[in-house]
CSV table of C-alpha atoms in Angstrom, one decimal:
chain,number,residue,atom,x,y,z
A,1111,UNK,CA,50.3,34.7,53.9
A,1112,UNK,CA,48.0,35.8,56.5
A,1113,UNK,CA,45.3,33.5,58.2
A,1114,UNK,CA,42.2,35.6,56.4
A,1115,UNK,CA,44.3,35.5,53.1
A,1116,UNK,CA,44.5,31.4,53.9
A,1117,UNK,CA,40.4,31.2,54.6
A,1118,UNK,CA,39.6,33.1,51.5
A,1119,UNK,CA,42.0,30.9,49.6
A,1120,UNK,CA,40.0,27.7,50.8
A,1121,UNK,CA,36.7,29.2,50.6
A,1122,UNK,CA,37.3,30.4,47.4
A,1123,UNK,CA,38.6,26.8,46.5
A,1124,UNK,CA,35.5,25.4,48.0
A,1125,UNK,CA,32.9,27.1,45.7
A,1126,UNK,CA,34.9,26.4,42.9
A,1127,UNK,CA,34.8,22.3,43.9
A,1128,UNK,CA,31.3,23.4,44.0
A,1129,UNK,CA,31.0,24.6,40.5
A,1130,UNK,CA,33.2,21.5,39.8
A,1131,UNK,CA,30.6,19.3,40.9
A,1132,UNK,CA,27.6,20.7,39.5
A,1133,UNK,CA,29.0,21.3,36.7
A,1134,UNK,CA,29.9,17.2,36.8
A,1135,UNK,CA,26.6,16.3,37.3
A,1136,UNK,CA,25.1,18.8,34.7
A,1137,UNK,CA,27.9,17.0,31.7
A,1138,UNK,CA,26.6,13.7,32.9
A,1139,UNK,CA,22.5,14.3,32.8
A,1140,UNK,CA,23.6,15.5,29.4
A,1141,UNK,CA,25.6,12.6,28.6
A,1142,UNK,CA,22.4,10.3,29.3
A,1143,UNK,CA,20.3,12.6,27.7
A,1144,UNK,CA,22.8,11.8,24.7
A,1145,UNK,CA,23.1,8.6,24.8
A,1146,UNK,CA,18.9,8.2,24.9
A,1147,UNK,CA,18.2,10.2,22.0
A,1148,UNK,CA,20.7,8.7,20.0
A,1149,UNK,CA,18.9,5.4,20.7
A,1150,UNK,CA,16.1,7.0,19.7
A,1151,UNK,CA,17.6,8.6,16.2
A,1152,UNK,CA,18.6,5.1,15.9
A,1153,UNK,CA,15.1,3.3,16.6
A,1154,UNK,CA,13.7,6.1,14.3
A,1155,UNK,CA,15.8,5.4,11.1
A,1156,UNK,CA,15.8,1.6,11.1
A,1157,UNK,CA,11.7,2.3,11.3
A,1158,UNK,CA,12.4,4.7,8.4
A,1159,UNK,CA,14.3,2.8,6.6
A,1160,UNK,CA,11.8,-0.5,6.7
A,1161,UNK,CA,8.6,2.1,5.9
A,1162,UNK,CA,10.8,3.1,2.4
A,1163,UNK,CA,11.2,-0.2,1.8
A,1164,UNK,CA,7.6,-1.0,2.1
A,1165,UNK,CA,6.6,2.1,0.3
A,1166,UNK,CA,8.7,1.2,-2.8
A,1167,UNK,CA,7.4,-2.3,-2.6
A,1168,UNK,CA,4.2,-0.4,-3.0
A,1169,UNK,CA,4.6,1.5,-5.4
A,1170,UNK,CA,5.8,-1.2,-7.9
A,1171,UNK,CA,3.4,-3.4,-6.8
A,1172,UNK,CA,0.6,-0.3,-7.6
A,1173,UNK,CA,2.2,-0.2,-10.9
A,1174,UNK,CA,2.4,-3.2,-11.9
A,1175,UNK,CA,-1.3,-3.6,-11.3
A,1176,UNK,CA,-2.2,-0.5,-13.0
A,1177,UNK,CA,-0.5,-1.5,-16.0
A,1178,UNK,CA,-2.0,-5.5,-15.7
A,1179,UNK,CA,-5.6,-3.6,-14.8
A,1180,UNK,CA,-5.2,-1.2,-18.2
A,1181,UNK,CA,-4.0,-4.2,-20.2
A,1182,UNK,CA,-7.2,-6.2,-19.0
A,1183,UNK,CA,-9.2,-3.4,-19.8
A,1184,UNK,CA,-8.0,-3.1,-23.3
A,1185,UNK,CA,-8.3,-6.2,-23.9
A,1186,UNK,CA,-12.0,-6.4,-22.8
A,1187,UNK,CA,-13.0,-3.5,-24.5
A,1188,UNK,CA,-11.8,-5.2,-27.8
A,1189,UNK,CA,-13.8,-8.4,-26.8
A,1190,UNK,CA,-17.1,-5.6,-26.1
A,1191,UNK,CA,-16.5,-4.4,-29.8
A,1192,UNK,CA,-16.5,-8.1,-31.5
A,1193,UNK,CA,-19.8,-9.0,-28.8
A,1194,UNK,CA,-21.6,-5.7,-30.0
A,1195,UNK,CA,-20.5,-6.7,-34.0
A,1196,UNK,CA,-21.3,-10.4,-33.3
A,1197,UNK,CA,-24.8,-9.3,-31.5
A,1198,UNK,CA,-25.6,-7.6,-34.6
A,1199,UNK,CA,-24.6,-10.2,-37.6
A,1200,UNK,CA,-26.0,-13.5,-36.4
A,1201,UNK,CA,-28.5,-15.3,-35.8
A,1202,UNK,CA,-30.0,-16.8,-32.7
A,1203,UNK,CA,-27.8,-19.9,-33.0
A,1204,UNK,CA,-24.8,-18.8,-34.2
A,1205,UNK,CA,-24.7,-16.0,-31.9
A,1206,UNK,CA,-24.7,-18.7,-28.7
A,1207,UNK,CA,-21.6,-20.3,-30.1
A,1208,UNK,CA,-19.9,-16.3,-30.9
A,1209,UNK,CA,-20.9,-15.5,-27.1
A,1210,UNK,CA,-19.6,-18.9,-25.7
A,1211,UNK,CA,-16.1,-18.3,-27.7
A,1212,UNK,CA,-16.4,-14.8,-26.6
A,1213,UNK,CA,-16.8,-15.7,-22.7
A,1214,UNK,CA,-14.0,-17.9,-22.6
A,1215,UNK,CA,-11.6,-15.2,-24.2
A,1216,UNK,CA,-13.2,-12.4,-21.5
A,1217,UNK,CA,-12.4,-15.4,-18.9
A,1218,UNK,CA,-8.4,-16.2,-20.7
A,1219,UNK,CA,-8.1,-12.6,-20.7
A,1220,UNK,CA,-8.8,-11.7,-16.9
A,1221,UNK,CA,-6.4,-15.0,-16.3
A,1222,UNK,CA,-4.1,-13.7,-18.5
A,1223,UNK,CA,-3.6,-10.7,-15.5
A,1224,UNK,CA,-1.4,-12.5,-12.7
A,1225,UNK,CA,-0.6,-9.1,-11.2
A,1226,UNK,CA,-4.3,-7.8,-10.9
A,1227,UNK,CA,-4.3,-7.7,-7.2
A,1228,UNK,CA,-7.8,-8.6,-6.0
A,1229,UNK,CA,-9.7,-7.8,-3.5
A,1230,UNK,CA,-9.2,-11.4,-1.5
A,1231,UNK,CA,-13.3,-12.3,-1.6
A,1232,UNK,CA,-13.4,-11.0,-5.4
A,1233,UNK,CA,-11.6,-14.0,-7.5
A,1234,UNK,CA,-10.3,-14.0,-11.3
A,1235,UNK,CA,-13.3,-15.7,-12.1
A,1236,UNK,CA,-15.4,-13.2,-10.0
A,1237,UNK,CA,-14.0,-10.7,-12.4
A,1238,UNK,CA,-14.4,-12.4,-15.6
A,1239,UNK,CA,-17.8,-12.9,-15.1
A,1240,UNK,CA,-18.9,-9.3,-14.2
A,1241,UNK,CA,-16.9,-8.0,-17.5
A,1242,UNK,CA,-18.9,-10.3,-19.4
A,1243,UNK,CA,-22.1,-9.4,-17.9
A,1244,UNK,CA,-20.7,-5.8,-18.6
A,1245,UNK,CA,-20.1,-6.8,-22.3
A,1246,UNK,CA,-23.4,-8.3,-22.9
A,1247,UNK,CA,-26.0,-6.5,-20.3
A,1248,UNK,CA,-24.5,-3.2,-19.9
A,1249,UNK,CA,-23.7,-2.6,-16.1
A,1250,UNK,CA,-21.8,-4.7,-13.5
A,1251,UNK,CA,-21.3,-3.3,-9.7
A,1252,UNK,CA,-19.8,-5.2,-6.8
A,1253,UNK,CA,-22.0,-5.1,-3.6
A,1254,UNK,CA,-21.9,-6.8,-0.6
A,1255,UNK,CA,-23.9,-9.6,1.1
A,1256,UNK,CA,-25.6,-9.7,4.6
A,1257,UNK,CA,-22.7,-11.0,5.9
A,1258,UNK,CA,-20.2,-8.3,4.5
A,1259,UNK,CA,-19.2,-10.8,1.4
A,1260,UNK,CA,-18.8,-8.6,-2.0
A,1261,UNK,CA,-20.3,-10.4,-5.2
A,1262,UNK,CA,-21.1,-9.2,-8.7
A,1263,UNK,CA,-24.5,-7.6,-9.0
A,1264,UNK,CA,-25.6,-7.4,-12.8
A,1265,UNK,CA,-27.7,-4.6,-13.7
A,1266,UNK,CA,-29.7,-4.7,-17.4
């Protein structure tokens, strides 16, 4: 082999080390680049996972107080019924002791709704008491105070 076939030989070998090692470093940002968005897909799906979770938690929770809310509802518009009868057939006297009876079964009945979620300032008692007004007055609307509190404002 001739000297120029020899340098050719080991400058050809040389830009092929060169490929090599570019080529090296390329495979290994990739390999990085890998490894961080896998930890990322990771990260991603456990955060996935736990927002399902919570969204099906939701959901049956949203049910169940849809279905205790509609059950309430019923209820009280059966109590408005024997209120609007009661109103009508008795006297002045006997009608206090129907209403009284009557507020304590619009009262049981809100009770009687564990899974009524409320708002946290708006208690079962809160509630009762604006379904009775609502029985008896007509209108019932939650506003809120100077300080941002809600209550029950009863409107005849």
């Amino acid at each position: 082999m001739s000297q120029q076939g020899f340098e050719d030989l080991c400058k050809r070998r040389e830009d092929i080390q060169r490929q090599i090692h570019i080529d090296e470093t390329e495979k290994a940002k990739l390999q990085r680049d890998l490894s961080q968005i896998t930890e990322k897909l990771n990260r991603v799906n456990d955060s996935l996972q736990k927002k399902l979770v919570l969204r099906n938690e939701l959901d049956r929770t949203i049910a169940e107080s849809e279905a205790a809310y509609m059950k309430c509802e019923r209820d009280i518009r059966m109590i408005t019924c024997e209120v609007q009868t009661h109103n009508s057939s008795y006297s002045c006297n006997g009608l206090m002791s129907v209403q009284s009876m009557l507020r304590r079964r619009v009262f049981s009945t809100v009770a009687d709704c564990p899974d009524l979620r409320l708002h946290p300032q708006i208690g079962q008692s809160t509630i009762a008491a604006s379904f009775w007004q609502f029985c008896t007055s007509g209108r019932a609307d939650y506003v809120n105070d100077a300080s941002g509190n809600p209550y029950v404002q009863h409107t005849i």
